[in-house]
Short mmCIF file of C-alpha atoms in Angstrom, two decimals:
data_model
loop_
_atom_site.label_atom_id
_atom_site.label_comp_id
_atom_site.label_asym_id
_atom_site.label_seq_id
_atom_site.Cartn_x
_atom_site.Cartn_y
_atom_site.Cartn_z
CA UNK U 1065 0.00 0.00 0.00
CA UNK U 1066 2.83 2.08 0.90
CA UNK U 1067 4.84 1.31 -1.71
CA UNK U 1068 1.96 2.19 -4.70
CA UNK U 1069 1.15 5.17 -2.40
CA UNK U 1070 5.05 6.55 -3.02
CA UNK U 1071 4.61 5.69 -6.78
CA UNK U 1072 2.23 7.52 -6.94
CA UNK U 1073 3.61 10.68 -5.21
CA UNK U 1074 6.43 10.34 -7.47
CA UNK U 1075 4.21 10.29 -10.64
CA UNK U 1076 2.65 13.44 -9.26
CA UNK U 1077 5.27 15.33 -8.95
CA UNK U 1078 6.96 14.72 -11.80
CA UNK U 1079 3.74 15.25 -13.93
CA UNK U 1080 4.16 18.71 -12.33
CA UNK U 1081 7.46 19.28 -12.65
CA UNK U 1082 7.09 18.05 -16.39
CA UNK U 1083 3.86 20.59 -16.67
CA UNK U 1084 6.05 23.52 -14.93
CA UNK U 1085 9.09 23.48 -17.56
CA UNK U 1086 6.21 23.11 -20.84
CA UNK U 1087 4.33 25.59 -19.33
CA UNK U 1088 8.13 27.76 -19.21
CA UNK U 1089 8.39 27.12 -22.83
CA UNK U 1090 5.27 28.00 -23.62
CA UNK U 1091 5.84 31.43 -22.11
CA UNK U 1092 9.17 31.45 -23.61
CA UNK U 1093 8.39 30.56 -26.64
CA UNK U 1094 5.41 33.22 -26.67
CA UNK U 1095 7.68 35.57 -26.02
CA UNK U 1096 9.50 34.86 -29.06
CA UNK U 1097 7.08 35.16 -30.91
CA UNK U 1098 5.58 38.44 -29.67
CA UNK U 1099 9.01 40.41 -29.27
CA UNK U 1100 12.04 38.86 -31.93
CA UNK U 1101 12.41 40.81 -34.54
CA UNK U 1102 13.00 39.64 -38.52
CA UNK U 1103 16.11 38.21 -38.77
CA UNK U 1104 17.33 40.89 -41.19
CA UNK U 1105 16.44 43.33 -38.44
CA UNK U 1106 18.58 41.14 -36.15
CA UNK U 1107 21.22 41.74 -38.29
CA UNK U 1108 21.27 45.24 -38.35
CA UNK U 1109 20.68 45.88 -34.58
CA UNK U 1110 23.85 43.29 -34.33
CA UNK U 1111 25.53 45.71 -36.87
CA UNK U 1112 24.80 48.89 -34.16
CA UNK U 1113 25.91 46.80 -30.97
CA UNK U 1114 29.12 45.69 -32.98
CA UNK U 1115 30.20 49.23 -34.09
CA UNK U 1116 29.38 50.75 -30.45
CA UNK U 1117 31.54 48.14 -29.03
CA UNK U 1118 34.34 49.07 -31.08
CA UNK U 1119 33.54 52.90 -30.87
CA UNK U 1120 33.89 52.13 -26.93
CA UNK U 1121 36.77 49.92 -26.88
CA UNK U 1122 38.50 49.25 -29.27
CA UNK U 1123 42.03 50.94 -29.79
CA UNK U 1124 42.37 51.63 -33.58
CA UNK U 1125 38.67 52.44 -33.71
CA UNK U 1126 36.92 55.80 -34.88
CA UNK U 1127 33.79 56.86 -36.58
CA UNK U 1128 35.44 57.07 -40.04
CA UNK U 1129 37.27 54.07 -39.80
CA UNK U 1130 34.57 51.89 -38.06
CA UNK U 1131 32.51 53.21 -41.19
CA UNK U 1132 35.34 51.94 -43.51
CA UNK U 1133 36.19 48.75 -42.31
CA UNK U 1134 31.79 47.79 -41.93
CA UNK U 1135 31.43 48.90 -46.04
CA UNK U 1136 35.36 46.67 -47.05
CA UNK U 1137 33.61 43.81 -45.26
CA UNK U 1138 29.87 44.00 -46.69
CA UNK U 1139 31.24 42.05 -50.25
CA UNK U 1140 34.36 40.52 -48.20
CA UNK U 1141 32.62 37.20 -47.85
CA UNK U 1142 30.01 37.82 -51.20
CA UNK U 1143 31.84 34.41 -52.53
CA UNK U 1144 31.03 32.73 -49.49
CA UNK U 1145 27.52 33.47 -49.73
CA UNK U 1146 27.46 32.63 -53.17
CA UNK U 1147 28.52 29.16 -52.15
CA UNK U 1148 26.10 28.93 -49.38
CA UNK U 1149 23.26 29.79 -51.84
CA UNK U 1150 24.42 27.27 -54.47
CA UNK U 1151 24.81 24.58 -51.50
CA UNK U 1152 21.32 25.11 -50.44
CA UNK U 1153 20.15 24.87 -53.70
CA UNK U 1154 22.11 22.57 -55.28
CA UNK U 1155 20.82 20.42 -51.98
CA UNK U 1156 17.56 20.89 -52.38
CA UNK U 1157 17.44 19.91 -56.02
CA UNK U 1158 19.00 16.75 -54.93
CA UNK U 1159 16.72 16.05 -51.91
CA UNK U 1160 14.05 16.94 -54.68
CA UNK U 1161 15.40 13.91 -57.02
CA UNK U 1162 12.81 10.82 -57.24
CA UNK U 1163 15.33 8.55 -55.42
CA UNK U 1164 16.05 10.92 -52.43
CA UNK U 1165 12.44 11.59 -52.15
CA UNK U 1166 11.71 7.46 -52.10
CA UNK U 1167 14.40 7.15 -49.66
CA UNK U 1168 13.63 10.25 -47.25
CA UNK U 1169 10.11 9.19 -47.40
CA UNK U 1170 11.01 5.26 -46.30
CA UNK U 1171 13.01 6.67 -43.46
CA UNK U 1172 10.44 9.26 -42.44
CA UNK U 1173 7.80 6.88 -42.30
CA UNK U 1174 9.68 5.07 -39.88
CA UNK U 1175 8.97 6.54 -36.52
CA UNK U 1176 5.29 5.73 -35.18
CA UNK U 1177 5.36 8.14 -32.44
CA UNK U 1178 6.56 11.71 -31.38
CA UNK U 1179 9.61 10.46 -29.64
CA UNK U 1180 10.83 8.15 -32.55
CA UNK U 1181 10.60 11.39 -34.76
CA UNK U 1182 12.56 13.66 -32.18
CA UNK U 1183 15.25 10.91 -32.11
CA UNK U 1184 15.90 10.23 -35.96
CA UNK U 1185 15.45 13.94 -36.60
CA UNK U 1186 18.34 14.84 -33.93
CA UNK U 1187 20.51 12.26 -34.85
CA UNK U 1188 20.33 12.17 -38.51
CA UNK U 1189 21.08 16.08 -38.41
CA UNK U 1190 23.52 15.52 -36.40
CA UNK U 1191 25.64 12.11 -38.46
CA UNK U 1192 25.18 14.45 -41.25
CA UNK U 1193 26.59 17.66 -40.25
CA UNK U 1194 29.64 16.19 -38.71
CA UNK U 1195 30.09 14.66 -41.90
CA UNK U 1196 29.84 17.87 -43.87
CA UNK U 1197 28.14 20.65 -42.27
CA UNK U 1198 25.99 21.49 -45.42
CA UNK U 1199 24.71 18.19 -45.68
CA UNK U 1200 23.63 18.30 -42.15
CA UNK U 1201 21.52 21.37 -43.35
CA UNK U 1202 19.73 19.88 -45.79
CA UNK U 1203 19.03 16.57 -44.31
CA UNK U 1204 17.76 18.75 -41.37
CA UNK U 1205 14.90 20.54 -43.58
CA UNK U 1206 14.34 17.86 -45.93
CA UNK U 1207 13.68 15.06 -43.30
CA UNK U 1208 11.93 17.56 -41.06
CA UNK U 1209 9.29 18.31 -44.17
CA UNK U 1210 8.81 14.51 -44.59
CA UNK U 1211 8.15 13.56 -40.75
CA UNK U 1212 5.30 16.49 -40.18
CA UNK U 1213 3.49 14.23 -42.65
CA UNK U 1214 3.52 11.37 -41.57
CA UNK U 1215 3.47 12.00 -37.45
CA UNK U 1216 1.35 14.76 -35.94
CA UNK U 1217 4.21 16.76 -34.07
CA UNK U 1218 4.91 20.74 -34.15
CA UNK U 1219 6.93 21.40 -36.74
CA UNK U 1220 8.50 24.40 -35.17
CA UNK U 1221 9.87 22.17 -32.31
CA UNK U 1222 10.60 19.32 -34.45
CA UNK U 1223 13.00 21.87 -36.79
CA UNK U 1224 14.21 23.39 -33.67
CA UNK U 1225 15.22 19.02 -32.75
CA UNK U 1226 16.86 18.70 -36.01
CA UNK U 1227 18.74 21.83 -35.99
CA UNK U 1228 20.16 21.59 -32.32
CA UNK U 1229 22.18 18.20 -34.00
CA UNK U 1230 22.99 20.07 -36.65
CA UNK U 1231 25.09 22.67 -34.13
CA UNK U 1232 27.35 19.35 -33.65
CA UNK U 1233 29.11 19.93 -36.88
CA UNK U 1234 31.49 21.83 -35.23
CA UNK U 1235 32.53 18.90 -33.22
CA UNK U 1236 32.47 16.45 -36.58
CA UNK U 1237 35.24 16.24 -39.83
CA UNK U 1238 33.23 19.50 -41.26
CA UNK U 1239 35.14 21.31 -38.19
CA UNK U 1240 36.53 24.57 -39.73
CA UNK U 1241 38.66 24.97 -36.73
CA UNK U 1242 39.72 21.10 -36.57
CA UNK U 1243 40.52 21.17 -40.11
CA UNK U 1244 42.75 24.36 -40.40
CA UNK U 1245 44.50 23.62 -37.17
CA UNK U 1246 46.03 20.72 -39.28
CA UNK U 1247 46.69 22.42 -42.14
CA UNK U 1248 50.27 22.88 -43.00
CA UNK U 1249 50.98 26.53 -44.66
CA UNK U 1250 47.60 27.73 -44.10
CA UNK U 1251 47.41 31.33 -43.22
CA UNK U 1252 44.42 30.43 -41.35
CA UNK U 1253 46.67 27.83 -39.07
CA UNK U 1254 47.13 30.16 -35.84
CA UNK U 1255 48.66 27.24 -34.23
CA UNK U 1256 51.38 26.94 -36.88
CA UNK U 1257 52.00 30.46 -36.84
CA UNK U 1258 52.40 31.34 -33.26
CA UNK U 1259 53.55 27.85 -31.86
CA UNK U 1260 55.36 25.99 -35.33
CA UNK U 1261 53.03 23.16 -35.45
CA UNK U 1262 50.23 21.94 -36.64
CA UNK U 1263 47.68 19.95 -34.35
CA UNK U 1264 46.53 16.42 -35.10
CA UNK U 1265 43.19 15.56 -35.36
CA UNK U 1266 43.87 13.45 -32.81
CA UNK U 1267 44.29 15.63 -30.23
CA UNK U 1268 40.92 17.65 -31.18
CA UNK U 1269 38.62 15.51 -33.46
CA UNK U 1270 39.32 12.44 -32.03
CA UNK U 1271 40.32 13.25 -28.48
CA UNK U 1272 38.41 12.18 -25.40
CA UNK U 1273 37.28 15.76 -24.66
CA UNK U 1274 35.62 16.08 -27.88
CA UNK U 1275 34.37 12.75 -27.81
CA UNK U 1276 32.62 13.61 -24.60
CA UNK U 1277 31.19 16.10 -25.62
CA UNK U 1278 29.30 14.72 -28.39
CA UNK U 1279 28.09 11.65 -26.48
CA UNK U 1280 26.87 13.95 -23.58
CA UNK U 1281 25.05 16.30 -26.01
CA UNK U 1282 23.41 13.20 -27.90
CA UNK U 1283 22.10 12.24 -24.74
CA UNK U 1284 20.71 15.70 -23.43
CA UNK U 1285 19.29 17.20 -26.26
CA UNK U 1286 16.70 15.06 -26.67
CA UNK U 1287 15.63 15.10 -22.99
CA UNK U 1288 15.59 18.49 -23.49
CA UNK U 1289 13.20 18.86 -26.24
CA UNK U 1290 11.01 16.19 -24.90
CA UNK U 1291 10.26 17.26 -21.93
CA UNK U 1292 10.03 21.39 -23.55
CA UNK U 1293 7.72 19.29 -26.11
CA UNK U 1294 4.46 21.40 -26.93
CA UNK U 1295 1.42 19.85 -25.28
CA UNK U 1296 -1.08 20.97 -28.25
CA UNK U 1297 0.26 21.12 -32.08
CA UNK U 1298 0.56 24.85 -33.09
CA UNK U 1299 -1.61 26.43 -35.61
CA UNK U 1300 -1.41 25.54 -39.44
CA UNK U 1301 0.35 28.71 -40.46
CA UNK U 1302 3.66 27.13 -38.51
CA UNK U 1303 3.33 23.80 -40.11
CA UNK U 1304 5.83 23.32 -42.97
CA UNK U 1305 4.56 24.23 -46.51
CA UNK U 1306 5.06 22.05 -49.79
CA UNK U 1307 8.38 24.16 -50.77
CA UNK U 1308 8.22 26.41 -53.13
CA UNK U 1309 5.56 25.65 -55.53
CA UNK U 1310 4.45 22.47 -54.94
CA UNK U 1311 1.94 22.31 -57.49
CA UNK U 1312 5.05 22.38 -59.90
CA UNK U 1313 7.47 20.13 -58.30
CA UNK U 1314 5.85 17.09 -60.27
CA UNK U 1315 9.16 15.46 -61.72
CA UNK U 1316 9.22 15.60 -65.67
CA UNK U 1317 8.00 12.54 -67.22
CA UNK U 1318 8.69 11.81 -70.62
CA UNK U 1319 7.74 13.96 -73.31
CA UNK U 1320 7.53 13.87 -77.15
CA UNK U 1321 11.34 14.17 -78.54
CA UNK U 1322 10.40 15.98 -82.15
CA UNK U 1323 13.21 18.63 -82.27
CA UNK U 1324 16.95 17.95 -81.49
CA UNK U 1325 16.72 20.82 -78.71
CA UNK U 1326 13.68 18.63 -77.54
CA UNK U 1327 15.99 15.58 -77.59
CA UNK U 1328 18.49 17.13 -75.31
CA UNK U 1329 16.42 18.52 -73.24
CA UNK U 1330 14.52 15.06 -72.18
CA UNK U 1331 18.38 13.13 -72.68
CA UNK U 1332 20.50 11.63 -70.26
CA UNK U 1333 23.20 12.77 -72.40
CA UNK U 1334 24.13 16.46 -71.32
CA UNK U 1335 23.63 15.45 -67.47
CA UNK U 1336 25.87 12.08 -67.94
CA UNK U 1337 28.82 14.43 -70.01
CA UNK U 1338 28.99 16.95 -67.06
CA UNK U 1339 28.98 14.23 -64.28
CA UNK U 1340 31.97 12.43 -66.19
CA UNK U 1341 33.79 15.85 -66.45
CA UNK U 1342 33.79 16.02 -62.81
CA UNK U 1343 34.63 12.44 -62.13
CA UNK U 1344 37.50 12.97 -64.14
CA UNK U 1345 38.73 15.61 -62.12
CA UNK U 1346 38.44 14.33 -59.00
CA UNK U 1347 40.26 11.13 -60.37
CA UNK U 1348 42.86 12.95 -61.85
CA UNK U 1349 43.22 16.16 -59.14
CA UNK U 1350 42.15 14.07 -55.94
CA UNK U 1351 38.55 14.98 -54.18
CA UNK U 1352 39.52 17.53 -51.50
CA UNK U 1353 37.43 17.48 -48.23
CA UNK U 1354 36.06 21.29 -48.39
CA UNK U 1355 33.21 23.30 -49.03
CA UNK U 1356 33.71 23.59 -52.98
CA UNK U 1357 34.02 19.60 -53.58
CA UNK U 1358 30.72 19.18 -51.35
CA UNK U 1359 28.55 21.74 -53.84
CA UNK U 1360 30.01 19.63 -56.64
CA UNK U 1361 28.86 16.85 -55.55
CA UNK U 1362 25.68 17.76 -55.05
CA UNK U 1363 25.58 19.36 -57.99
CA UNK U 1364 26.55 16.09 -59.75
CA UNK U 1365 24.22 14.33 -57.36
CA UNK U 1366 21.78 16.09 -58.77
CA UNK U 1367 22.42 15.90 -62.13
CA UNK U 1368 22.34 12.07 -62.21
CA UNK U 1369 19.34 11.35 -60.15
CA UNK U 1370 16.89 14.20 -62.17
CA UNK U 1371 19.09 12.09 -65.26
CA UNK U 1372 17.51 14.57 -67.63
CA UNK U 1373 18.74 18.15 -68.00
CA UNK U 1374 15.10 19.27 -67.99
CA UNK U 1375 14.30 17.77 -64.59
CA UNK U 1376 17.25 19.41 -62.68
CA UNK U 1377 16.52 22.54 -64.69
CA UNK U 1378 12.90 22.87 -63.13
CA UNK U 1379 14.36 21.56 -59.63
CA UNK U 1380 16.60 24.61 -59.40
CA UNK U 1381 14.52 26.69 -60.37
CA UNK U 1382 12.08 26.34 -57.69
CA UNK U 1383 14.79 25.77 -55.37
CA UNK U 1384 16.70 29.50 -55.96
CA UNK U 1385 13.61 31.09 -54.83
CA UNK U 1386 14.35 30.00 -51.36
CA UNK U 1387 17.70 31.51 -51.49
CA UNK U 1388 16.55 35.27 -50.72
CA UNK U 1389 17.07 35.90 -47.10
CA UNK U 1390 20.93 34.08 -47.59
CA UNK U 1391 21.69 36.81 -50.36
CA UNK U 1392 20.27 39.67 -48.20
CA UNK U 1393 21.60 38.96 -44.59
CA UNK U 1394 25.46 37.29 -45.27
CA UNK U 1395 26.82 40.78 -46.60
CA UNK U 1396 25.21 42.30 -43.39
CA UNK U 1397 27.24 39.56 -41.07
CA UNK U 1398 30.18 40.42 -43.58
CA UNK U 1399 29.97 44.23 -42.36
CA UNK U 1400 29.99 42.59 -38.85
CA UNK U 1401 32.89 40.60 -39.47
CA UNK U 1402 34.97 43.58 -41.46
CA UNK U 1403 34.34 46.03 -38.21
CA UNK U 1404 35.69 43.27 -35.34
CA UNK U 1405 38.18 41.93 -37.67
CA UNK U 1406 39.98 45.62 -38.78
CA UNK U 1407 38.98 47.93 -35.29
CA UNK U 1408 41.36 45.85 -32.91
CA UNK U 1409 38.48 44.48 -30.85
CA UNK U 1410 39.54 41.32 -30.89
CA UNK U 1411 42.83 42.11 -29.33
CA UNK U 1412 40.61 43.94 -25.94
CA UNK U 1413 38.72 40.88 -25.69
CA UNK U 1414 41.79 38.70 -25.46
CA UNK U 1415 43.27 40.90 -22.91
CA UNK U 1416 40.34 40.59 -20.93
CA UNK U 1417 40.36 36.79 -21.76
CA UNK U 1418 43.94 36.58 -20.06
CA UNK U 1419 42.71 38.73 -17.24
CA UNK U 1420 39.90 36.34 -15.91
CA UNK U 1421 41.56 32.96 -16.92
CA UNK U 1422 43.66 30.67 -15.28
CA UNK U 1423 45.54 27.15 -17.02
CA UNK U 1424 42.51 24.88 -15.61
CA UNK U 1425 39.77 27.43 -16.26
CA UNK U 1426 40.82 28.87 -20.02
CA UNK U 1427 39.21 26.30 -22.08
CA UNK U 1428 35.92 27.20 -20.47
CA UNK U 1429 36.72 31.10 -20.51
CA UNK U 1430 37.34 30.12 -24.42
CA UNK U 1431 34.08 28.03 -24.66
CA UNK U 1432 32.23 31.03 -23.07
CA UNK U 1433 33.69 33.89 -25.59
CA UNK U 1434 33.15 31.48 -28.15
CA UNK U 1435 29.43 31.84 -27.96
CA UNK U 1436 29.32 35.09 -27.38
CA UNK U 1437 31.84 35.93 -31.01
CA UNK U 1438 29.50 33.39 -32.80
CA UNK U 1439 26.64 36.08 -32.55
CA UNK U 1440 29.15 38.86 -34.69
CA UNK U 1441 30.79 35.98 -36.60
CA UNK U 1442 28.75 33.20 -37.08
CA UNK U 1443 31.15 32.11 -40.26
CA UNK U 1444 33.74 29.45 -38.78
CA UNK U 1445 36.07 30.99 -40.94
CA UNK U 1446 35.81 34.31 -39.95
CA UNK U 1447 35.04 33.03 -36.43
CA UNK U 1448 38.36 31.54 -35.88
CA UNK U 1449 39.90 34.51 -37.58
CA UNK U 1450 38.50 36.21 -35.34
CA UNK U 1451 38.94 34.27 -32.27
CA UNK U 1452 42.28 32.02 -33.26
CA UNK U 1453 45.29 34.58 -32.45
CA UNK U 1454 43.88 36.16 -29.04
CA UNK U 1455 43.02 32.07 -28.47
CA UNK U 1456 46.63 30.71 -28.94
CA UNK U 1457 48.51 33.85 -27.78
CA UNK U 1458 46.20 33.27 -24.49
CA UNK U 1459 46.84 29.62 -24.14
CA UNK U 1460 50.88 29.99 -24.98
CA UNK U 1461 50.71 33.13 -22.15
CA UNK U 1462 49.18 30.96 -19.74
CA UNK U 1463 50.98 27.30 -20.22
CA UNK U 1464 46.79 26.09 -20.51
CA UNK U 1465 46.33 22.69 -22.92
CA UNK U 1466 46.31 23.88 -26.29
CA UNK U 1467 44.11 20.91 -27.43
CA UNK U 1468 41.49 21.67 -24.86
CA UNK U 1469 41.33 25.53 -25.31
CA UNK U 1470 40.90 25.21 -29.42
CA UNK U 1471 37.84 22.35 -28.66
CA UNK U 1472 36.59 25.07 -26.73
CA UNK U 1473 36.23 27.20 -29.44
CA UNK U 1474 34.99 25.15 -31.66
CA UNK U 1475 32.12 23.68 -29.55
CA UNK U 1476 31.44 27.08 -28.34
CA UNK U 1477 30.38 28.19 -31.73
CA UNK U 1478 28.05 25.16 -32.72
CA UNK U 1479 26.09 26.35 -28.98
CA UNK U 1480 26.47 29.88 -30.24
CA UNK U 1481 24.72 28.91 -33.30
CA UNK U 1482 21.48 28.23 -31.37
CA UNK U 1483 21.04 31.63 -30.75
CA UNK U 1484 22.46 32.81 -33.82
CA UNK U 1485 19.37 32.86 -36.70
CA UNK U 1486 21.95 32.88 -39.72
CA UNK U 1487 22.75 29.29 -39.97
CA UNK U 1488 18.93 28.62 -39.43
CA UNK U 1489 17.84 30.56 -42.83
CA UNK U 1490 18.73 27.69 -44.81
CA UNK U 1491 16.31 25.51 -42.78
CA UNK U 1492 13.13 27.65 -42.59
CA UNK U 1493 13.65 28.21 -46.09
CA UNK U 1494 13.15 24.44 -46.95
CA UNK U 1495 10.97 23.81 -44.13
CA UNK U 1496 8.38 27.32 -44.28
CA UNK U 1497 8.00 26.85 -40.18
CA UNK U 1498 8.05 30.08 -37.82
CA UNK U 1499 11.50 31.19 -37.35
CA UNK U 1500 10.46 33.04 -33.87
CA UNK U 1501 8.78 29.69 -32.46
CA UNK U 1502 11.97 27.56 -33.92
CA UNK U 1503 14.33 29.93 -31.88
CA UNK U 1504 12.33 30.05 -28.69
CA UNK U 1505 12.53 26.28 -28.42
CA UNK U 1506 16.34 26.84 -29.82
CA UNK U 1507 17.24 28.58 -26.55
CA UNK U 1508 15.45 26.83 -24.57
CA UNK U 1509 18.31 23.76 -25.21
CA UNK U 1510 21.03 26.64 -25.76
CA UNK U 1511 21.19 26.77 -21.69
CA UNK U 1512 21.48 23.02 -20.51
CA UNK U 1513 23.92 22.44 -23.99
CA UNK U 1514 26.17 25.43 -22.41
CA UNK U 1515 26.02 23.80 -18.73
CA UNK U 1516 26.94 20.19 -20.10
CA UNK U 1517 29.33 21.28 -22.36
CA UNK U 1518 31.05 23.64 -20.10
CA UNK U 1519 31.31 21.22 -17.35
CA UNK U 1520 33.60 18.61 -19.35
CA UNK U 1521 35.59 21.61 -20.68
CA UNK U 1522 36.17 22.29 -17.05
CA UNK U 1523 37.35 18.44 -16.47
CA UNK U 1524 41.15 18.26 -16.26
CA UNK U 1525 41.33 13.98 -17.02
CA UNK U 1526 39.72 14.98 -20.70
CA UNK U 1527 42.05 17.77 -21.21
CA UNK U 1528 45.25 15.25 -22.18
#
């Protein structure tokens, strides 16, 4: 008697602890909604903060040349967005292909409950961004699109699931930071440049610390969003649409051949020719793991699996109209970049990085500016840039374990990224879902991902 008496108890109080923290998202998430502005207005605002910063405290910084270095760095990463648009696109078309769609849809329609859908949405994000970080995008919106039809979930949290695994590509082989660290002659390669070596990816990819990290944050995230879970399914507006078009994303059948033009256009021929071309190449030149060789191959991807020129024509066609708030916002964050990268913030920041750090406590102090550099540079690129010389010089200042202090920055930007809207444009472009309700279940996980992934940071066994 006692004993069901205690179960019971139990039950009861963790029903209402469980109704306390949805009924905090809820709020939260309301909130959101109500108050965040359009991420283009984000932007901007983050434009204001960065130059006042500067204005305030950074040495080489002035009106005229805050003004200068903000319009250099508007087109500095133009080439970069380019490639981001072309990725997303060049992804879609492929998700778009009849094969992809059969396969997506097999693997969507295996979950048979809201937890089964949570679980393959955070973990396929996540296998595929820390295989390539743009693949992880894709897979995120694509597979999101295909589980709102077949399980009755919110699709705002569910995209909010997906993306939170995709922030793990900065722990994965897509790891900007990883990458260049062991990268001999790179002008990016801090490490080589201030200490004369390059780091293994065995001492960052593959080290215990990192390996921790991932495993912990596979296992909290989706306690996290299950228990933030939405009790009732939000209104239709926030559902995912049918893409762009969907009326017209029929795939083109086969059509009457009575011209040459006609004959190419419906022909395997054109798409097969470029797809060899590349092959060739990549036989010939090698297939280098970077952001180029990925849009290449899902270009080629593409090509294949549409077979017919006309196919992947239509595909990208109704894919580049999702490609609008990428082209508008990236030269905004390259304005961003161009002011913190050319004022000398960056060196205050490190001097106030040295000032509250010790050897045990720097990867964490790392981890925590990490976050907060991800909002102004959310480009790993220009993040490390950014973050790699006042990083090292820190580290090499206060004898603190190199390995340790650079996983901190990498891991710090992925949890940056959850309250960062600019890698999520490429998702609520595929998906169509409210970007406010996304990012107020977004940062609800932001906090317990910064607690767990600060703690092991803080752990001086994972540091060797």
């Amino acid at each position: 008697m006692l004993e069901n008496l205690s179960k019971s108890a139990a039950q009861h109080v963790e029903a209402e602890n469980e109704g306390l923290l949805s009924s905090l998202s809820a709020r939260l998430i309301g909130a959101f909604e109500r108050y965040m502005p359009d991420p283009f207005i984000v932007a901007i605002l983050l434009t204001a903060l960065t130059a006042a910063l500067s204005l305030a405290f950074a040495p080489k910084a002035t009106p005229t040349s805050v003004l200068a270095a903000w319009y250099k760095g508007l087109f500095d990463i133009s080439g970069f967005a380019f490639l981001i648009a072309l990725m997303l696109v060049t992804g879609y078309a492929l998700s778009e292909s009849p094969p992809v769609e059969r396969f997506l849809s097999r693997v969507a329609s295996a979950p048979r409950c809201v937890f089964s859908a949570l679980l393959l949405a955070i973990f396929a994000s996540a296998l595929a961004s820390m295989i390539h970080w743009a693949l992880g995008l894709v897979v995120a919106g694509r597979l999101c699109r295909e589980l709102t039809r077949n399980v009755r979930v919110d699709a705002a949290w569910l995209v909010a699931a997906a993306y939170s695994g995709f922030t793990l590509f900065s722990s994965g082989f897509s790891s900007a930071i990883y990458l260049i660290s062991n990268t001999h002659g790179s002008n990016m390669n801090v490490v080589e440049r201030l200490m004369g070596f390059t780091l293994p990816l065995s001492r960052t990819l593959l080290s215990n610390l990192n390996l921790s990290i991932i495993i912990a944050l596979l296992i909290t995230l989706p306690a996290v969003f299950w228990v933030a879970r939405p009790r009732a399914l939000a209104d239709s507006p926030d559902a995912p649409d049918s893409g762009p078009d969907a009326s017209e994303t029929t795939h083109t059948g086969r059509t009457a051949r009575s011209t040459f033009a006609e004959w190419l256009a419906t022909s395997c021929v054109v798409n097969v020719f470029f797809a060899l071309l590349c092959v060739a190449y990549f036989v010939s030149h090698g297939l280098p793991f970077d952001f180029v060789s990925v849009v290449v191959l899902f270009l080629v991807g593409g090509m294949v699996l549409h077979w017919t020129p006309r196919a992947y024509v239509a595909s990208i066609n109704r894919a580049a109209r999702l490609t609008g708030p990428i082209l508008l916002q990236f030269p905004i964050y390259g304005g961003i970049m161009g002011i913190v990268l050319s004022t000398g913030l960056a060196d205050r920041i490190a001097e106030l990085v040295i000032a509250v750090a010790s050897p045990a406590t720097l990867p964490l102090v790392t981890y925590l500016s990490s976050i907060v550099i991800s909002l102004f540079v959310p480009s790993a690129g220009g993040h490390w840039a950014v973050q790699g010389p006042f990083v090292i010089s820190a580290a090499n200042h206060l004898h603190a374990p190199l390995a340790a202090t650079i996983i901190g920055v990498a891991v710090g930007e992925g949890t940056g990224d959850m309250i960062q809207p600019m890698w999520l444009l490429p998702v609520i472009a595929i998906t169509g879902v409210n970007i406010r309700r996304v990012m107020g279940f977004t940062t609800i996980a932001f906090i317990p991902m910064t607690l767990v992934s600060g703690l092991l940071l803080l752990l001086p066994f994972l540091h060797s």
